[in-house]
Coordinates of C-alpha atoms in Angstrom, one line a residue:
X1 CA -0.3 9.0 23.2
X2 CA 2.0 6.3 24.5
X3 CA -0.8 3.8 24.2
X4 CA -1.0 4.3 20.5
X5 CA 2.5 3.0 20.1
X6 CA 2.4 -0.1 22.3
X7 CA 3.2 -3.4 20.7
X8 CA -0.3 -4.8 21.4
X9 CA -1.9 -4.3 18.0
X10 CA 1.3 -5.4 16.2
X11 CA 1.3 -8.7 18.2
X12 CA -2.4 -9.1 17.4
X13 CA -1.5 -8.9 13.7
X14 CA 1.3 -11.5 14.0
X15 CA -0.8 -14.3 12.5
X16 CA -1.5 -12.1 9.5
X17 CA 2.2 -11.4 9.1
X18 CA 2.9 -15.1 9.1
X19 CA 0.2 -15.9 6.6
X20 CA 1.1 -13.2 4.1
X21 CA 4.8 -14.1 4.4
X22 CA 3.9 -17.7 3.6
X23 CA 1.9 -16.6 0.6
X24 CA 4.7 -14.4 -0.8
X25 CA 6.9 -15.1 -3.9
X26 CA 8.8 -18.3 -3.6
X27 CA 12.1 -17.1 -5.0
X28 CA 14.5 -16.7 -2.0
X29 CA 16.5 -14.0 -3.8
X30 CA 13.5 -11.8 -4.3
X31 CA 13.5 -8.6 -2.2
X32 CA 10.2 -7.9 -0.5
X33 CA 8.1 -4.8 0.1
X34 CA 5.8 -5.1 3.0
X35 CA 2.5 -3.3 2.3
X36 CA -0.1 -2.4 5.0
X37 CA -3.7 -1.8 4.1
X38 CA -7.1 -1.4 5.7
X39 CA -10.2 -3.5 4.8
X40 CA -11.5 -1.1 2.2
X41 CA -10.6 0.7 -1.0
X42 CA -8.4 0.2 -4.0
X43 CA -5.6 -1.5 -2.1
X44 CA -7.9 -4.6 -1.8
X45 CA -8.4 -4.5 -5.6
X46 CA -4.7 -4.2 -6.1
X47 CA -4.1 -7.1 -3.8
X48 CA -6.7 -9.4 -5.3
X49 CA -5.7 -8.7 -8.9
X50 CA -1.9 -9.1 -8.5
X51 CA -1.2 -5.8 -10.3
X52 CA 1.4 -4.7 -7.8
X53 CA 3.3 -8.0 -8.0
X54 CA 3.5 -7.8 -11.7
X55 CA 4.8 -4.2 -11.6
X56 CA 7.5 -5.1 -9.0
X57 CA 8.7 -8.5 -10.4
X58 CA 11.0 -6.9 -13.0
X59 CA 12.6 -4.9 -10.2
X60 CA 13.3 -8.1 -8.2
X61 CA 10.6 -7.4 -5.6
X62 CA 7.9 -9.6 -4.1
X63 CA 5.0 -8.3 -1.9
X64 CA 3.6 -9.2 1.4
X65 CA 0.3 -7.8 2.5
X66 CA -0.9 -7.1 6.1
X67 CA -4.4 -5.9 7.1
X68 CA -4.8 -3.4 9.9
X69 CA -8.0 -2.1 11.6
X70 CA -7.0 1.6 11.2
X71 CA -4.2 4.0 10.3
X72 CA -2.7 4.3 13.8
X73 CA -2.1 0.6 14.0
X74 CA -0.7 0.5 10.5
X75 CA 1.8 3.2 11.3
X76 CA 2.7 1.6 14.6
X77 CA 3.9 -1.4 12.5
X78 CA 5.9 0.9 10.3
X79 CA 7.4 2.6 13.5
X80 CA 8.7 -0.7 14.8
X81 CA 10.2 -1.8 11.5
X82 CA 7.5 -4.3 10.4
X83 CA 6.2 -2.4 7.4
X84 CA 7.6 -0.5 4.4
X85 CA 4.5 1.1 2.8
X86 CA 0.9 1.9 3.6
X87 CA -2.1 4.2 3.3
X88 CA -3.8 6.2 6.0
X89 CA -5.8 9.4 6.4
X90 CA -4.5 12.8 7.4
X91 CA -4.3 12.4 11.2
X92 CA -2.4 9.1 11.8
X93 CA 0.9 10.2 10.2
X94 CA 0.8 13.3 12.4
X95 CA 0.5 11.3 15.6
X96 CA 3.2 8.9 14.2
X97 CA 5.6 11.6 13.3
X98 CA 5.2 13.2 16.8
X99 CA 6.0 9.7 18.2
X100 CA 9.3 9.6 16.2
X101 CA 8.1 7.1 13.5
X102 CA 10.5 7.1 10.5
X103 CA 7.8 7.8 7.9
X104 CA 7.8 9.9 4.8
X105 CA 4.9 11.2 2.8
X106 CA 5.1 9.8 -0.7
X107 CA 1.8 10.8 -2.4
X108 CA -1.8 11.5 -1.7
X109 CA -5.4 11.1 -3.0
X110 CA -7.5 14.3 -3.6
X111 CA -9.8 15.6 -0.8
X112 CA -12.9 13.5 0.0
X113 CA -14.8 15.4 2.7
X114 CA -18.0 13.5 2.3
X115 CA -16.3 10.2 3.2
X116 CA -16.4 10.9 7.0
X117 CA -19.2 12.1 9.2
X118 CA -20.6 12.6 12.7
X119 CA -23.5 10.1 13.0
X120 CA -26.4 9.8 15.4
X121 CA -29.1 7.1 15.6
X122 CA -32.2 7.7 13.5
X123 CA -34.3 8.2 16.7
X124 CA -31.8 10.5 18.5
X125 CA -33.1 13.8 19.7
X126 CA -29.8 15.5 18.7
X127 CA -30.2 17.7 15.6
X128 CA -27.0 19.7 15.6
X129 CA -23.4 19.5 16.5
X130 CA -23.9 22.2 19.2
X131 CA -26.2 19.7 21.0
X132 CA -23.2 17.4 21.5
X133 CA -22.1 19.4 24.6
X134 CA -21.7 17.0 27.5
X135 CA -22.5 14.0 25.3
X136 CA -20.5 10.8 24.7
X137 CA -18.9 10.8 21.2
X138 CA -17.1 7.7 20.0
X139 CA -14.2 7.7 17.6
X140 CA -11.0 5.9 16.7
X141 CA -8.2 7.8 18.5
X142 CA -5.6 9.3 16.1
X143 CA -7.7 8.8 12.9
X144 CA -8.9 11.4 10.5
X145 CA -12.2 11.7 12.3
X146 CA -10.4 13.0 15.3
X147 CA -9.8 16.2 13.4
X148 CA -13.3 16.3 12.0
X149 CA -14.7 16.4 15.5
X150 CA -12.3 19.2 16.5
X151 CA -13.3 21.3 13.6
X152 CA -17.1 20.6 13.8
X153 CA -17.1 21.5 17.5
X154 CA -15.2 24.7 16.7
X155 CA -17.7 25.7 14.1
X156 CA -20.5 25.0 16.5
X157 CA -18.9 27.3 19.1
X158 CA -17.8 24.4 21.4
X159 CA -14.4 23.4 22.7
X160 CA -12.9 20.0 22.2
X161 CA -13.3 19.3 25.9
X162 CA -17.0 20.1 25.8
X163 CA -17.8 16.5 24.8
X164 CA -17.0 13.2 26.4
X165 CA -14.8 11.5 23.8
X166 CA -14.8 7.7 24.0
X167 CA -12.0 6.0 22.0
X168 CA -13.2 2.9 20.3
X169 CA -12.2 0.9 17.2
X170 CA -14.8 0.9 14.4
X171 CA -16.3 -2.5 15.3
X172 CA -16.5 -1.6 19.0
X173 CA -17.9 1.8 18.2
X174 CA -20.6 0.3 15.9
X175 CA -21.8 -1.9 18.8
X176 CA -21.8 0.9 21.3
X177 CA -23.6 3.2 18.8
X178 CA -26.4 0.7 18.2
X179 CA -26.8 -0.1 21.9
X180 CA -27.0 3.6 22.9
X181 CA -23.7 3.5 24.9
X182 CA -22.5 6.6 23.0
X183 CA -24.6 9.5 21.7
X184 CA -22.7 10.1 18.5
X185 CA -20.2 8.3 16.3
X186 CA -17.5 10.0 14.2
X187 CA -16.6 7.5 11.5
X188 CA -15.4 7.1 8.0
X189 CA -16.5 5.0 5.0
X190 CA -17.3 2.2 4.5
X191 CA -18.4 2.0 8.2
X192 CA -20.2 5.3 7.7
X193 CA -22.1 4.0 4.7
X194 CA -22.9 0.7 6.4
X195 CA -24.4 2.5 9.4
X196 CA -26.4 4.9 7.2
X197 CA -27.9 2.0 5.2
X198 CA -28.2 -0.8 7.9
X199 CA -29.5 1.2 10.9
X200 CA -30.5 4.5 9.1
X201 CA -28.0 6.5 11.0
X202 CA -28.3 10.3 10.5
X203 CA -25.5 12.8 9.8
X204 CA -25.1 15.7 12.1
X205 CA -22.2 16.9 9.9
X206 CA -19.7 15.6 7.4
X207 CA -16.4 16.9 6.4
X208 CA -17.7 19.3 3.7
X209 CA -16.6 22.9 4.6
X210 CA -14.7 21.6 7.6
X211 CA -11.9 19.2 6.6
X212 CA -10.2 17.9 3.4
X213 CA -10.0 14.3 4.4
X214 CA -7.1 13.2 2.2
X215 CA -5.6 9.8 2.0
X216 CA -1.8 9.6 2.1
X217 CA 0.6 7.0 0.8
X218 CA 3.4 6.7 3.3
X219 CA 6.8 4.9 3.2
X220 CA 9.3 3.9 5.8
X221 CA 12.2 6.4 5.4
X222 CA 15.1 4.1 4.9
X223 CA 13.2 1.8 2.6
X224 CA 11.9 4.7 0.5
X225 CA 15.4 6.2 0.2
X226 CA 17.0 2.9 -0.8
X227 CA 14.3 1.8 -3.3
X228 CA 12.9 4.8 -5.2
X229 CA 12.1 2.7 -8.3
X230 CA 10.1 0.3 -6.2
X231 CA 8.1 3.1 -4.6
X232 CA 7.4 4.6 -8.0
X233 CA 6.2 1.2 -9.3
X234 CA 3.8 0.9 -6.3
X235 CA 2.4 4.4 -7.1
X236 CA 2.0 3.5 -10.8
X237 CA 0.1 0.3 -9.9
X238 CA -2.2 2.2 -7.5
X239 CA -2.9 4.9 -10.1
X240 CA -3.9 2.2 -12.7
X241 CA -6.5 0.8 -10.2
X242 CA -7.7 4.2 -9.3
X243 CA -8.3 5.2 -13.0
X244 CA -10.3 2.0 -13.5
X245 CA -12.3 2.2 -10.3
X246 CA -13.5 5.8 -10.6
X247 CA -15.2 4.9 -13.9
X248 CA -16.5 1.5 -12.7
X249 CA -17.9 2.1 -9.2
X250 CA -20.6 -0.6 -9.6
X251 CA -18.1 -3.2 -10.7
X252 CA -15.6 -2.2 -8.0
X253 CA -18.3 -2.5 -5.3
X254 CA -19.3 -5.9 -6.5
X255 CA -15.6 -7.1 -6.7
X256 CA -14.8 -5.7 -3.2
X257 CA -17.9 -6.9 -1.4
X258 CA -16.7 -10.5 -0.8
X259 CA -13.3 -9.5 0.5
X260 CA -14.6 -6.7 2.7
X261 CA -17.7 -8.6 3.9
X262 CA -19.9 -5.6 3.3
X263 CA -22.8 -5.7 0.8
X264 CA -22.1 -4.1 -2.6
X265 CA -24.8 -1.4 -2.2
X266 CA -23.0 -0.1 0.9
X267 CA -19.7 -0.1 -0.9
X268 CA -21.3 1.6 -3.9
X269 CA -22.4 4.5 -1.6
X270 CA -19.0 4.7 0.0
X271 CA -17.0 4.5 -3.3
X272 CA -19.2 7.2 -4.8
X273 CA -17.9 9.6 -2.1
X274 CA -14.3 8.6 -2.5
X275 CA -11.7 10.6 -4.4
X276 CA -9.4 9.0 -7.1
X277 CA -6.1 9.9 -8.7
X278 CA -2.7 9.6 -7.1
X279 CA -1.2 13.0 -6.7
X280 CA 2.3 14.3 -5.7
X281 CA 2.7 16.1 -2.4
X282 CA 2.3 19.9 -2.9
X283 CA 3.0 22.9 -0.8
X284 CA -0.7 23.3 -0.3
X285 CA -1.1 19.8 1.0
X286 CA 1.9 20.2 3.4
X287 CA 0.4 23.5 4.7
X288 CA -3.0 21.8 5.3
X289 CA -1.2 18.9 7.2
X290 CA 0.7 21.5 9.2
X291 CA -2.5 23.2 10.3
X292 CA -3.8 19.8 11.6
X293 CA -0.5 19.1 13.4
X294 CA -0.5 22.6 15.0
X295 CA -4.1 22.1 16.1
X296 CA -3.4 18.8 17.7
X297 CA -0.4 20.2 19.5
X298 CA -2.4 23.1 20.8
X299 CA -5.0 20.7 22.2
X300 CA -2.3 18.6 23.8
X301 CA -3.2 15.6 21.6
X302 CA 0.4 15.2 20.4
X303 CA 3.4 15.8 22.9
X304 CA 5.4 18.1 20.8
X305 CA 5.3 20.5 17.8
X306 CA 6.3 18.9 14.5
X307 CA 7.2 20.1 11.0
X308 CA 5.4 18.2 8.2
X309 CA 8.1 19.3 5.8
X310 CA 10.6 17.1 7.8
X311 CA 8.7 14.0 6.7
X312 CA 8.7 14.5 2.9
X313 CA 10.1 11.9 0.5
X314 CA 13.7 12.7 -0.3
X315 CA 14.0 14.8 -3.4
X316 CA 10.6 16.4 -3.0
X317 CA 10.7 20.2 -3.6
X318 CA 7.8 22.5 -2.8

């Protein structure tokens, strides 16, 4: 757990911080919101089109953007005061809250259970999750797929400890997967779609019937409390992009492909499994997050019990 919150990945991102800061608005008096994103999804469209900057300019805010390889690294930056707003899946904020990060849940996207899966190579003899017993399973520690593995094993009658979990970033896991160093890979889109198309990876299971796989918009607590209008403007800009993208998947895939470095057909498959529409945090969503947190605590994956309700945006009532 401690390793998740070391400064290593933040230091690795330092050049990106410098570049984005240099590209930010020139007006010295402009306040800044520091936004973290991953190399996929509508945040890239938002960044490329400048929609967010236009929404925030009347409020006196500029924007700096920093890319992260995954949700845990993004929330590590928020934890050490280097980020104000970002998007991750369900699991990272649970690990972050347990580590004391000053995060608040601001909004979420609807469930997208098909956007993550347990993959095996096309020639693998494995045909079911139950056959993963004793096998090496690669995943990004603390990401949404961590919970998918727990629930899939549970449904198959296996305990979490019945497999050999190997913690790898998506790029390292892809290499290990193709070389046969791991028997299965638990991964999310667009990496999932890329493996399915490029190397014909097979799904042993996806999130359907097992997990919701929501995406959450998260703010740093003090920034969110001090700048509610800016947070609302960010959500409005995201929702505008969402409403366009859900009806223009082909165009969105073509527009994202150069920035992501993934072919448009792969992104089309991934985007077709994504959910769209910024939603307020509800009691149902909090209860689902609490179930994940309780499961992780029971398994010893987080060091203490937490209450998701303690990390809601100020003023939210359930």
